JSON list of C-alpha atoms in Angstrom, two decimals:
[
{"chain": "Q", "resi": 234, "resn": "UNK", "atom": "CA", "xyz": [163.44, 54.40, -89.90]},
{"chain": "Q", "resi": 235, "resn": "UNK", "atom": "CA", "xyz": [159.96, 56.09, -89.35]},
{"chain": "Q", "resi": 236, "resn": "UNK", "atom": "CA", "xyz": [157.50, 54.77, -86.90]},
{"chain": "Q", "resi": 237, "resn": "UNK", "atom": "CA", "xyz": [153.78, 55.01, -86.47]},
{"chain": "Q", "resi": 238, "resn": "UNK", "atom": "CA", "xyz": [151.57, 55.90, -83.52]},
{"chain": "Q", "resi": 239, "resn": "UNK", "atom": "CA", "xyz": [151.91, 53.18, -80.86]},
{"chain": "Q", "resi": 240, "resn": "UNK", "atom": "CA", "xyz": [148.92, 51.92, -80.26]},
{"chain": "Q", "resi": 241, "resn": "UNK", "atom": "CA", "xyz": [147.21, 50.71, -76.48]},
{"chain": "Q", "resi": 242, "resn": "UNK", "atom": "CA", "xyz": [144.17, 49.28, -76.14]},
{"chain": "Q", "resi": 243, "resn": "UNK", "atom": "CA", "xyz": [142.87, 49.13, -72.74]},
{"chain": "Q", "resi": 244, "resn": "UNK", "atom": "CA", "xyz": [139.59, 47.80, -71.42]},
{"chain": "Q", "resi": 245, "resn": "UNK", "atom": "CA", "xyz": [139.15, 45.75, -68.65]},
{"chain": "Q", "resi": 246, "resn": "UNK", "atom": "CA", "xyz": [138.88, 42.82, -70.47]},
{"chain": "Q", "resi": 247, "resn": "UNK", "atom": "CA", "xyz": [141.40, 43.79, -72.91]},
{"chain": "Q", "resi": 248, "resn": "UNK", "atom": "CA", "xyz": [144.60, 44.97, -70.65]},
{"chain": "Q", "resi": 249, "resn": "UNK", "atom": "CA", "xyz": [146.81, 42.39, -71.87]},
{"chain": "Q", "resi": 250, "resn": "UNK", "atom": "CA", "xyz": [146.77, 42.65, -75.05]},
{"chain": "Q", "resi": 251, "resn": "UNK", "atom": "CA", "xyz": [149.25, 45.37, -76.54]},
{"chain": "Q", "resi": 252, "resn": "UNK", "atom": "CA", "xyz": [150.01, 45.54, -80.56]},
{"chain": "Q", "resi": 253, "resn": "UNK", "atom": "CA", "xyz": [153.13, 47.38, -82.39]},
{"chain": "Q", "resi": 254, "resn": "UNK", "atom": "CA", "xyz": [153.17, 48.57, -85.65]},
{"chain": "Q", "resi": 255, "resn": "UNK", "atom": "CA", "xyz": [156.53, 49.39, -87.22]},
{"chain": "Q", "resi": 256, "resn": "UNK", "atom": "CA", "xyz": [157.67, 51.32, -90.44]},
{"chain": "Q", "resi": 257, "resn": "UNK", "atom": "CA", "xyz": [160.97, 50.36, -91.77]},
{"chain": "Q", "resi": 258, "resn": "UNK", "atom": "CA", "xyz": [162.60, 50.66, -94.92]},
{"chain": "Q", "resi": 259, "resn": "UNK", "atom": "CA", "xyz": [164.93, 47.71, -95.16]},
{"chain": "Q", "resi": 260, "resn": "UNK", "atom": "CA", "xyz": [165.47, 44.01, -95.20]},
{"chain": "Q", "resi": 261, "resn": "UNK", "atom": "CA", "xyz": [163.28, 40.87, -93.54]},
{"chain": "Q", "resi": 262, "resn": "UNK", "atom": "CA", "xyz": [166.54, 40.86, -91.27]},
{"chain": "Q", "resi": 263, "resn": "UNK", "atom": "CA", "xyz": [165.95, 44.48, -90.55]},
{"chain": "Q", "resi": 264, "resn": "UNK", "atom": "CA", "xyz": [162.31, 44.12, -89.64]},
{"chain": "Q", "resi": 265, "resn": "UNK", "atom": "CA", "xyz": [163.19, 41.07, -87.12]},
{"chain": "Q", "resi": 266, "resn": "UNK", "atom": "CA", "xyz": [165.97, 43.43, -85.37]},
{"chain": "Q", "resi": 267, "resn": "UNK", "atom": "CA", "xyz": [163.60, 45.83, -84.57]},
{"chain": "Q", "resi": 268, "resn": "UNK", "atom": "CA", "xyz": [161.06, 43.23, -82.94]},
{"chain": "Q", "resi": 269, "resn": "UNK", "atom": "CA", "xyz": [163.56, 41.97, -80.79]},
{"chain": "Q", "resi": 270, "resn": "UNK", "atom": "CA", "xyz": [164.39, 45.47, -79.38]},
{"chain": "Q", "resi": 271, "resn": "UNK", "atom": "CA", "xyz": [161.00, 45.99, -79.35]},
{"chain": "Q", "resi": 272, "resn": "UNK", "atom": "CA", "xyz": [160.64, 42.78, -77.09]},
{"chain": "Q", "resi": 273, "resn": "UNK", "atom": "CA", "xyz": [163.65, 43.60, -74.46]},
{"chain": "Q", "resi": 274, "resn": "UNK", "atom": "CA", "xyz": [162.39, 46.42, -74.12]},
{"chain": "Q", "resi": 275, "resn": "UNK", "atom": "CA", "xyz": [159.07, 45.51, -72.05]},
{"chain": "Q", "resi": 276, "resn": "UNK", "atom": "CA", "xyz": [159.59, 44.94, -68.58]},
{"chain": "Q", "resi": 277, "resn": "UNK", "atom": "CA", "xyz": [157.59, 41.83, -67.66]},
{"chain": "Q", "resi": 278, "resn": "UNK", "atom": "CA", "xyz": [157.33, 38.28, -69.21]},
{"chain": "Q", "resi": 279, "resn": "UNK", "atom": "CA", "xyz": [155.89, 38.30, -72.36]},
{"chain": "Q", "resi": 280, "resn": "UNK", "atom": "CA", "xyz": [155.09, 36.35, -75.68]},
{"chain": "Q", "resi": 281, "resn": "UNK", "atom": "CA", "xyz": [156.30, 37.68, -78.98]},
{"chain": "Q", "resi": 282, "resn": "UNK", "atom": "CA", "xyz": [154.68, 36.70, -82.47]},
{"chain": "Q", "resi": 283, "resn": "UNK", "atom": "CA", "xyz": [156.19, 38.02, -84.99]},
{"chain": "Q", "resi": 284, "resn": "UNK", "atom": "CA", "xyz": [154.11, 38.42, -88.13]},
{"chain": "Q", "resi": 285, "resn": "UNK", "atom": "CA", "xyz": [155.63, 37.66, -91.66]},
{"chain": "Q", "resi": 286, "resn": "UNK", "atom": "CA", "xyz": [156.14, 41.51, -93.20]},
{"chain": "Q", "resi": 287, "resn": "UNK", "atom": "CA", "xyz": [154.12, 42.86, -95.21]},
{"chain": "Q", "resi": 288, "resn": "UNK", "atom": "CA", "xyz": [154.27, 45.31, -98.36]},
{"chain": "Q", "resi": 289, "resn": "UNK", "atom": "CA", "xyz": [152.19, 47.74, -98.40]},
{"chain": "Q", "resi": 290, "resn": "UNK", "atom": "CA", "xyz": [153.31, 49.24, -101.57]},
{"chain": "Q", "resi": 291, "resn": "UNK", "atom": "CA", "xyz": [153.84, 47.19, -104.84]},
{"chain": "Q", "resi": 292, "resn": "UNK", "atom": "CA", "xyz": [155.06, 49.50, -107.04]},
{"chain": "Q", "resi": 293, "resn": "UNK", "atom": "CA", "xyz": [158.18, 48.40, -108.77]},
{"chain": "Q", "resi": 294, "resn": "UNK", "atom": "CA", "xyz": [158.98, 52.51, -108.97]},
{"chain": "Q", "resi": 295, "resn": "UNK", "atom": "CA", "xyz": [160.49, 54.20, -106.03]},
{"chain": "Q", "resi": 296, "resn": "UNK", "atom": "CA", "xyz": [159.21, 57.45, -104.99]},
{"chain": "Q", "resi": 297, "resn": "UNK", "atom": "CA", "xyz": [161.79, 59.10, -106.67]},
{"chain": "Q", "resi": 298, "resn": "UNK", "atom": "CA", "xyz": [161.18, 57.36, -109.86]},
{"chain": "Q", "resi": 299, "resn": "UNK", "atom": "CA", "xyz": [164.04, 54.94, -109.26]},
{"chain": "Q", "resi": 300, "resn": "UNK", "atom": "CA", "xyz": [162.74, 51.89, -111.28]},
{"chain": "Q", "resi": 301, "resn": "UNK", "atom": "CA", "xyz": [165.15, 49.25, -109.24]},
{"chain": "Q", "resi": 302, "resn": "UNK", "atom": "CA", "xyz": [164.21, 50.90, -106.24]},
{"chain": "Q", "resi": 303, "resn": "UNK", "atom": "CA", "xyz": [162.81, 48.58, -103.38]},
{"chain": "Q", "resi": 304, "resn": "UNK", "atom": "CA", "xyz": [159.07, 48.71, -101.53]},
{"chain": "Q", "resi": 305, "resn": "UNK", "atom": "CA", "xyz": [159.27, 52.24, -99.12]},
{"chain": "Q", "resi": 306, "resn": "UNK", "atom": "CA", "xyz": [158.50, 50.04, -96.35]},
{"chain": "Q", "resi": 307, "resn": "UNK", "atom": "CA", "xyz": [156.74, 46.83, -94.92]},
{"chain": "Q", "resi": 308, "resn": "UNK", "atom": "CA", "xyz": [154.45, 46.63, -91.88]},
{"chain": "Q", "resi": 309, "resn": "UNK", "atom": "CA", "xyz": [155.10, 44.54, -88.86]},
{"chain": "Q", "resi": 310, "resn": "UNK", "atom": "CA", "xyz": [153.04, 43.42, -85.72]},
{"chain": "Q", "resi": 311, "resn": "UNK", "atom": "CA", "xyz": [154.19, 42.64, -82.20]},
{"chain": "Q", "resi": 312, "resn": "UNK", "atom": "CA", "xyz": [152.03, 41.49, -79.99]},
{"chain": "Q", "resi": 313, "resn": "UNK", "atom": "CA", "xyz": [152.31, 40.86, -77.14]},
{"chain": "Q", "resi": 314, "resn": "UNK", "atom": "CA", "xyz": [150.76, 38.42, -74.75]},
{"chain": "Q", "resi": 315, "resn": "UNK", "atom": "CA", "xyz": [151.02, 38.55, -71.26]},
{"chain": "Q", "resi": 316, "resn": "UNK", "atom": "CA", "xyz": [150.40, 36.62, -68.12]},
{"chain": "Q", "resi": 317, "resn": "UNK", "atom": "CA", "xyz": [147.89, 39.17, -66.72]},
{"chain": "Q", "resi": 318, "resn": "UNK", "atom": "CA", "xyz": [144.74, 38.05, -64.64]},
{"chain": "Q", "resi": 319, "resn": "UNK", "atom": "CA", "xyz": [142.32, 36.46, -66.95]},
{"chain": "Q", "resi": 320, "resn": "UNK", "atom": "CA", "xyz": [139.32, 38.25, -67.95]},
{"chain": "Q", "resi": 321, "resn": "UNK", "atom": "CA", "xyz": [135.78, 37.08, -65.22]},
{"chain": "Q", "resi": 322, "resn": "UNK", "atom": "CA", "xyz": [133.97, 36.34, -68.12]},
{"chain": "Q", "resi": 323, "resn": "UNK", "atom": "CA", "xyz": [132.74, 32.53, -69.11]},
{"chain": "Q", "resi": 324, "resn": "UNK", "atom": "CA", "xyz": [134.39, 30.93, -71.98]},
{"chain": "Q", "resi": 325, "resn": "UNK", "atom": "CA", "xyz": [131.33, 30.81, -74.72]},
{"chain": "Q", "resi": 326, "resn": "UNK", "atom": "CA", "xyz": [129.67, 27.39, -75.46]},
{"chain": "Q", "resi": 327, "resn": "UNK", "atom": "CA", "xyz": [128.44, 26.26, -78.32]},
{"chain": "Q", "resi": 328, "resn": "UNK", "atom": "CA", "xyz": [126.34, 23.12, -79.51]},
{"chain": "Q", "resi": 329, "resn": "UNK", "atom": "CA", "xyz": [123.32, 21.75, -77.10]},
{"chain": "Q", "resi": 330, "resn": "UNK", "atom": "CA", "xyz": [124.39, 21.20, -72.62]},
{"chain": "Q", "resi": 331, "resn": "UNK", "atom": "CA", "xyz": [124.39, 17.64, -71.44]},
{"chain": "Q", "resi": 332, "resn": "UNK", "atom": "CA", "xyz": [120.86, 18.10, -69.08]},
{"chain": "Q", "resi": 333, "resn": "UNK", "atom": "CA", "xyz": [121.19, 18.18, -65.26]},
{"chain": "Q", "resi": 334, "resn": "UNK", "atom": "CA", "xyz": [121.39, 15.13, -63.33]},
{"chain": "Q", "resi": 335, "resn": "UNK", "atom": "CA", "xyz": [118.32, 14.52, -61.44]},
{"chain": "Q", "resi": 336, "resn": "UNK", "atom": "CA", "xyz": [117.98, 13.02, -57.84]},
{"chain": "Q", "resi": 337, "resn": "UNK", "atom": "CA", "xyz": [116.35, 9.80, -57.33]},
{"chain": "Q", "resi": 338, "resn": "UNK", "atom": "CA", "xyz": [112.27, 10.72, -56.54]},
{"chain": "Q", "resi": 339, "resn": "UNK", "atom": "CA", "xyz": [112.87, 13.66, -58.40]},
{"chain": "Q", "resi": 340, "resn": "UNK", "atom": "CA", "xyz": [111.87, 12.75, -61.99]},
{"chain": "Q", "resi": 341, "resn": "UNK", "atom": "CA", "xyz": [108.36, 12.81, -63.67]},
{"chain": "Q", "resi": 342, "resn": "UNK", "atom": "CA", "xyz": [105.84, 10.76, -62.31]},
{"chain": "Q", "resi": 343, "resn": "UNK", "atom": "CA", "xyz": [104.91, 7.89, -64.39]},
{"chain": "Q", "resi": 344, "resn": "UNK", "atom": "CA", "xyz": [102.05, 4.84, -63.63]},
{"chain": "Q", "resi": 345, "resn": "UNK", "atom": "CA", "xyz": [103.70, 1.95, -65.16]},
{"chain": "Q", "resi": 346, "resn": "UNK", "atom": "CA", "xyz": [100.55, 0.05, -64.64]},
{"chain": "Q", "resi": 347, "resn": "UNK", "atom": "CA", "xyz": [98.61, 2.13, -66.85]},
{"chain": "Q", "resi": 348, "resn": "UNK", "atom": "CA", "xyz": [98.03, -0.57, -69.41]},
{"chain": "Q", "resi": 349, "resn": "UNK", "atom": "CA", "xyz": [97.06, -3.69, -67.06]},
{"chain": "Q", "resi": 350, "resn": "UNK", "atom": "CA", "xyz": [93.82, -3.92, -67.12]},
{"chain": "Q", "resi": 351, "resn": "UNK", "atom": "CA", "xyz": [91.37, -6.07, -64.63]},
{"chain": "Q", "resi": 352, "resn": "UNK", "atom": "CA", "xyz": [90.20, -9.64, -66.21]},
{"chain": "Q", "resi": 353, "resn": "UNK", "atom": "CA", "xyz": [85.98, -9.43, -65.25]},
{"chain": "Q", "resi": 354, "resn": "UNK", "atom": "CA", "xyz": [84.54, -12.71, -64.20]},
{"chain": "Q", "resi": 355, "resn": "UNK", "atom": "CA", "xyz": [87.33, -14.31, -62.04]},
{"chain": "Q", "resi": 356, "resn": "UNK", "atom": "CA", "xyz": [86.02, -16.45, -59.35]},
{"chain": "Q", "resi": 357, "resn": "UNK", "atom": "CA", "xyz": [88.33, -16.05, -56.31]},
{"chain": "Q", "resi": 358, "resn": "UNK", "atom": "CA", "xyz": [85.29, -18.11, -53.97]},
{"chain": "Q", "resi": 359, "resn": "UNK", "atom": "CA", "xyz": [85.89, -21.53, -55.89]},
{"chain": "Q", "resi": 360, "resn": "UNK", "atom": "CA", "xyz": [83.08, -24.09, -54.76]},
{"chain": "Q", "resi": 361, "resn": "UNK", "atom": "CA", "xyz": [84.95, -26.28, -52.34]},
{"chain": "Q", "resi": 362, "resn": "UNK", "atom": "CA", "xyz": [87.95, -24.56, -52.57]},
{"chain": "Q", "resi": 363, "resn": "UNK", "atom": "CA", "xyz": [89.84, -22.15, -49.99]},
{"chain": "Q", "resi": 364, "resn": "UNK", "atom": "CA", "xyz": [89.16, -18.63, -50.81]},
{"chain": "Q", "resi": 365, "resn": "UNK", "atom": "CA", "xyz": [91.89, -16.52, -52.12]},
{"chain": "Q", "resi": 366, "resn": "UNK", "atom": "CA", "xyz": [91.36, -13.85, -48.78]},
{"chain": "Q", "resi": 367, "resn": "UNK", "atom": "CA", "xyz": [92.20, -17.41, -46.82]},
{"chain": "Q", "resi": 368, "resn": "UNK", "atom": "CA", "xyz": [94.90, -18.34, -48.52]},
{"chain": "Q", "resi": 369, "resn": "UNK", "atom": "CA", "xyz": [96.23, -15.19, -48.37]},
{"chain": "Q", "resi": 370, "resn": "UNK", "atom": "CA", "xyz": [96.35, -14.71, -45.07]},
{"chain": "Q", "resi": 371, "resn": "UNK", "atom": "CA", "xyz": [97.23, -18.45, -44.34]},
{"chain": "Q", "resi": 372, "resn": "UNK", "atom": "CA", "xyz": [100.36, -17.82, -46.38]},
{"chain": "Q", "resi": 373, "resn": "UNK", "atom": "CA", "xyz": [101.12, -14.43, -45.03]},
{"chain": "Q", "resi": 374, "resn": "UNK", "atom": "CA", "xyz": [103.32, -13.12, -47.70]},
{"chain": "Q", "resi": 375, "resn": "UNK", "atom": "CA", "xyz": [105.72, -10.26, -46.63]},
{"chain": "Q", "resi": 376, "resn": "UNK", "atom": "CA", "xyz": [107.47, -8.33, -49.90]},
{"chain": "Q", "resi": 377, "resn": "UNK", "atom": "CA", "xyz": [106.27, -7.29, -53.14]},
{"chain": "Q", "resi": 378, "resn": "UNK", "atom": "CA", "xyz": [107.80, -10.88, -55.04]},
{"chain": "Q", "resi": 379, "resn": "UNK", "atom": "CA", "xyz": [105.95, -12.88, -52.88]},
{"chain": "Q", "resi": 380, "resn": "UNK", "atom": "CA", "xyz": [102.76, -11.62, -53.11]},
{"chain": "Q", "resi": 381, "resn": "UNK", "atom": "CA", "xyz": [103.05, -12.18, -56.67]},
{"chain": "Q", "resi": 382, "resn": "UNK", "atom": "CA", "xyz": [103.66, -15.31, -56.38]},
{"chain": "Q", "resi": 383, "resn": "UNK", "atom": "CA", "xyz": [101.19, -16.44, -53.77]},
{"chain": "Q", "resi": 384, "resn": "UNK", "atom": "CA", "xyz": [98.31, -15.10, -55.91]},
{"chain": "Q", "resi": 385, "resn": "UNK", "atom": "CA", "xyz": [99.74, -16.57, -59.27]},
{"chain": "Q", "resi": 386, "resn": "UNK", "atom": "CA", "xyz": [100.01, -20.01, -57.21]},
{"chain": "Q", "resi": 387, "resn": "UNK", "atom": "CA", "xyz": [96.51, -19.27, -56.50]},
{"chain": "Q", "resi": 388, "resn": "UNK", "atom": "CA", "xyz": [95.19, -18.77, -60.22]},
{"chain": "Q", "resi": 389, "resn": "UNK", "atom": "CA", "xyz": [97.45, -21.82, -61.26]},
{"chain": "Q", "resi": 390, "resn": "UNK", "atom": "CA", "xyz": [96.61, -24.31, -59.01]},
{"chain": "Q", "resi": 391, "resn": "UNK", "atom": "CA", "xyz": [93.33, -23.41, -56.92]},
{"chain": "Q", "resi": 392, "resn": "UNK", "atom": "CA", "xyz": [91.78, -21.64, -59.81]},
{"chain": "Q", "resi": 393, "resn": "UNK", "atom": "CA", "xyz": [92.99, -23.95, -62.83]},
{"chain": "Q", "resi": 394, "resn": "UNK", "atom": "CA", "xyz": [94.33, -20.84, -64.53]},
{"chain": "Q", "resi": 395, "resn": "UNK", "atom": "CA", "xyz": [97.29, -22.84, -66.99]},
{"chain": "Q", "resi": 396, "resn": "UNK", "atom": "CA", "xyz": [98.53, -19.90, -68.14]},
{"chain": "Q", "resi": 397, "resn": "UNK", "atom": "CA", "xyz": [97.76, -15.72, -66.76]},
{"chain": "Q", "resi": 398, "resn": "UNK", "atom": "CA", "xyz": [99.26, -12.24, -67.28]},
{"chain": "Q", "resi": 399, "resn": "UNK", "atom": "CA", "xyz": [99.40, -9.42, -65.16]},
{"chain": "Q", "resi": 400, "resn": "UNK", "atom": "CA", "xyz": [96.10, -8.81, -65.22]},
{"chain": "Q", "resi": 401, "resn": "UNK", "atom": "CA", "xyz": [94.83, -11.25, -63.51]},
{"chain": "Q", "resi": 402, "resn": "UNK", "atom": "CA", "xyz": [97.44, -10.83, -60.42]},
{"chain": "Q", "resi": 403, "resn": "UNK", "atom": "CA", "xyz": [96.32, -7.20, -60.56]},
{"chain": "Q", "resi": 404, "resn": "UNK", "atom": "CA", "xyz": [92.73, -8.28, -60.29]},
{"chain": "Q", "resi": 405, "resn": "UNK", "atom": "CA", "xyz": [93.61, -10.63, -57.49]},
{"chain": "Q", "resi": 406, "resn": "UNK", "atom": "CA", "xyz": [95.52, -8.05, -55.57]},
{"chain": "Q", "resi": 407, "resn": "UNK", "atom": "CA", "xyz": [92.36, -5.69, -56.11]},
{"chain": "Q", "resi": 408, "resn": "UNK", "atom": "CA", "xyz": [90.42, -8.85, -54.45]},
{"chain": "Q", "resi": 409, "resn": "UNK", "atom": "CA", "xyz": [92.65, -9.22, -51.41]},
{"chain": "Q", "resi": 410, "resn": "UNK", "atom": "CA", "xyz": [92.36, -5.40, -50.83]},
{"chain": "Q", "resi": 411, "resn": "UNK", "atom": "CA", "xyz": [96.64, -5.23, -51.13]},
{"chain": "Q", "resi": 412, "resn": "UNK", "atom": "CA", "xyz": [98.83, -2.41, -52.66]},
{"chain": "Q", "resi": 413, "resn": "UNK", "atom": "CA", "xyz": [99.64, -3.14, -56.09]},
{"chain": "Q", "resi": 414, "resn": "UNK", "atom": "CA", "xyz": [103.24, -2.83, -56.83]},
{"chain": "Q", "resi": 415, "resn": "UNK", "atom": "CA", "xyz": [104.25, 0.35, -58.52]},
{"chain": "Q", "resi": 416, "resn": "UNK", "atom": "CA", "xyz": [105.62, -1.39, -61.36]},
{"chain": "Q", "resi": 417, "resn": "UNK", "atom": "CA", "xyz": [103.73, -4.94, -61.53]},
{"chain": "Q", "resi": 418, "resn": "UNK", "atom": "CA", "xyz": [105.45, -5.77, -64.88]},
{"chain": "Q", "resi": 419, "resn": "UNK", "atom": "CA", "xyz": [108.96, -5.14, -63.86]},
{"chain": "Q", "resi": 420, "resn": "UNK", "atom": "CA", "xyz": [107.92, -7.05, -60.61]},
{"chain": "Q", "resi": 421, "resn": "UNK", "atom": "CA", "xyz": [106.67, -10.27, -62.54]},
{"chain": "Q", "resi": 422, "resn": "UNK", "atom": "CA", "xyz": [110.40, -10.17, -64.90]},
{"chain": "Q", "resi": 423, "resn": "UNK", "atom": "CA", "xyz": [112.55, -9.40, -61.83]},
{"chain": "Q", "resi": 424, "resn": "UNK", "atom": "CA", "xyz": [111.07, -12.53, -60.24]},
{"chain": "Q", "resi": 425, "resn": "UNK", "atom": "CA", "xyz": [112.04, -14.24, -63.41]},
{"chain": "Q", "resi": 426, "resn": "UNK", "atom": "CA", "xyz": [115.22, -13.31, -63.54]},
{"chain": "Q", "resi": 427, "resn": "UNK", "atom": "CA", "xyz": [116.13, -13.38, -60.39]},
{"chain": "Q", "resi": 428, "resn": "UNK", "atom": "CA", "xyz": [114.41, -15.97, -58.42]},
{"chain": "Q", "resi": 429, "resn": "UNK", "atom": "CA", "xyz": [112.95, -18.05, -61.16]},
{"chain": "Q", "resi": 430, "resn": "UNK", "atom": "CA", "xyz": [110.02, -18.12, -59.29]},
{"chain": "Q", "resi": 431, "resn": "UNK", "atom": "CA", "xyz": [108.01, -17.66, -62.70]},
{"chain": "Q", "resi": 432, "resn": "UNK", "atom": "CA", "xyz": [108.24, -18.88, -66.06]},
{"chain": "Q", "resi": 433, "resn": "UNK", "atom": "CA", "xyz": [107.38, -17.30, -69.61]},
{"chain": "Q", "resi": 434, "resn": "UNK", "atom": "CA", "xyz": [107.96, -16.30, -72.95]},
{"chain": "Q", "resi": 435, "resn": "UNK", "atom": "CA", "xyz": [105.06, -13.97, -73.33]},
{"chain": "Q", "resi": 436, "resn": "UNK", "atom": "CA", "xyz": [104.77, -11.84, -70.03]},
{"chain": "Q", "resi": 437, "resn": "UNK", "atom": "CA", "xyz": [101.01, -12.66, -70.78]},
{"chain": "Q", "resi": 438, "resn": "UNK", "atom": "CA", "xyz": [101.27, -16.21, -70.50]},
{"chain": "Q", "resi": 439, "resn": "UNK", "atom": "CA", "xyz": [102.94, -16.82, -67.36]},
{"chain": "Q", "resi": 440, "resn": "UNK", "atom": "CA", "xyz": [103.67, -19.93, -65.14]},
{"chain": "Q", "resi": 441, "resn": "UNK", "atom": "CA", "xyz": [105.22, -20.60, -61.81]},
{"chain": "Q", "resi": 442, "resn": "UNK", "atom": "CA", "xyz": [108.05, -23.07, -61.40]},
{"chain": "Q", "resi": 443, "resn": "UNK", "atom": "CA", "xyz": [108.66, -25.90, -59.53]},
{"chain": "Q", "resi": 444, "resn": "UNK", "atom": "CA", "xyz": [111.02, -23.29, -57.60]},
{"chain": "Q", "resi": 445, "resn": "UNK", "atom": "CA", "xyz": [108.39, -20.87, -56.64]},
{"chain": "Q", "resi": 446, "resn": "UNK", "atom": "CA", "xyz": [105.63, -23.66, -56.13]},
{"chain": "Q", "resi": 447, "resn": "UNK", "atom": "CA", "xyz": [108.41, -25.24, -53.00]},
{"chain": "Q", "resi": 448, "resn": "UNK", "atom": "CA", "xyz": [108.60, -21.43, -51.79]},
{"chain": "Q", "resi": 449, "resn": "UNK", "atom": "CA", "xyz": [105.12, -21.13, -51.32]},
{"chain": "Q", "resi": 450, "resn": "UNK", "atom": "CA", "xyz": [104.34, -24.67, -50.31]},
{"chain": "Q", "resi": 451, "resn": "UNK", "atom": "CA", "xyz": [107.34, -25.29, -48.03]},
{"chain": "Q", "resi": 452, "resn": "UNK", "atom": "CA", "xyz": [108.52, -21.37, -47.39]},
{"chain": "Q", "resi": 453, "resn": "UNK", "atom": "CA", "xyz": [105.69, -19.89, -46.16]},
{"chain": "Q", "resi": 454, "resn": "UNK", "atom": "CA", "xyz": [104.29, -19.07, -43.93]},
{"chain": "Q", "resi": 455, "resn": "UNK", "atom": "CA", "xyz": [107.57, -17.72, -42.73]},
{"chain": "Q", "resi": 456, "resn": "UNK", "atom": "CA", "xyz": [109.02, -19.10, -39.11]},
{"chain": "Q", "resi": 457, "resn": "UNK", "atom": "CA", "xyz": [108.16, -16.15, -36.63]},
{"chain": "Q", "resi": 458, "resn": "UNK", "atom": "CA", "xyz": [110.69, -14.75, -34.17]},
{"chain": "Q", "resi": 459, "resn": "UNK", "atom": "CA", "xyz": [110.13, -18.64, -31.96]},
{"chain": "Q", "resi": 460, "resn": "UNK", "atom": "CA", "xyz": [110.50, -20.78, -34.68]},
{"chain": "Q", "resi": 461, "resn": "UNK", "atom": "CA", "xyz": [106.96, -21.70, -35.20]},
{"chain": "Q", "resi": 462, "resn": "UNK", "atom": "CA", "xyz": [105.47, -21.38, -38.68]},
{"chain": "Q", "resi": 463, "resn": "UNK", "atom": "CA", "xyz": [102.33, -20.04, -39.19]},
{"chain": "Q", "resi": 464, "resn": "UNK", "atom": "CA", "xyz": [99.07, -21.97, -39.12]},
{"chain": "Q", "resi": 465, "resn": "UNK", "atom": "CA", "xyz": [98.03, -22.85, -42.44]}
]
């Protein structure tokens, strides 16, 4: 039985990796003798894959010219697979990374009430009529919702207005010198959907309910901290 130069590779990201090769003359049963000696004879826990042998020389003639002579020998690989420290370097990825998750605030800025635009030619100083700035203040609305719906009270009922978008509360709010909401839109739905304080189909052809009509007829102004309501 002749055997090749062992071979070690050693890197330090390579260290537990170790590879046999084996020259034997001889029988499959042969070449999986050897392996297991091979195998007992390393001194710490390790994984053996044996390899199917291979024949590395066809020739039906023997190197003596015996024709019914068998392959000279076969190749075999150990290797060997330890439980050694794994290497520091990251596993590669492939394909595109989900994006980092961004805080709340932290995203781009965006005006969401880019495309409202002002009606011209409202008349919030109705002949006879209280003023919008009056009513305003009589009714003395506190969030967001409300002032929405005070002013589209206002268009519908003071002003005659059947049917308004957003542009007209965002003209109104312009007229009682108020922050608009960030997202006027989304405002106008959420009340909708969640107070069904408004009414609509088309977010330009809005109406308020009965529901937000008793809010801002019998609601407000709110009861302060003595129980009085505000003068109307």
């Amino acid at each position: 039985m002749g055997r090749r130069t062992h071979e070690h590779e050693q890197s330090s990201d390579r260290s537990k990796i170790r590879v046999f090769y084996a020259e034997v003359d001889g029988s499959s049963q042969s070449v999986q003798d050897l392996m297991r000696t091979l195998t007992a004879a390393i001194g710490r826990p390790a994984q053996t894959v044996l390899l199917p042998p291979r024949v590395l020389q066809e020739s039906s003639v023997g190197i003596d010219g015996d024709a019914n002579a068998r392959p000279s020998f076969v190749e075999a690989e150990v290797v060997e697979q330890t439980d050694a420290t794994p290497s520091e370097d990251p596993a590669p990825t492939y394909g595109p990374q989900p994006a980092a998750k961004r805080k709340r605030g932290q995203g781009q800025k965006i005006d969401r009430n880019a495309g409202v635009a002002m009606v011209p030619h409202l008349d919030f100083l109705p002949n006879g009529k209280t003023p919008l700035k009056v009513f305003f203040s009589e009714k003395s609305p506190s969030s967001d919702m409300e002032q929405v719906l005070v002013l589209s009270h206002y268009l519908q009922h003071v002003m005659g207005i059947d049917e308004f978008g957003p542009g007209h509360i965002f003209t109104a709010f312009k007229h009682v010198v108020k922050p608009v909401p960030a997202d006027l839109k989304g405002t106008v739905r959420n009340m909708k959907k969640f107070k069904a304080w408004l009414t609509f189909t088309d977010i330009e052809r809005i109406r308020v309910s009965t529901v937000g009509d008793n809010f801002v007829e019998h609601e407000l102004p709110k009861a302060s901290a003595n129980g009085e309501k505000g003068t109307r």
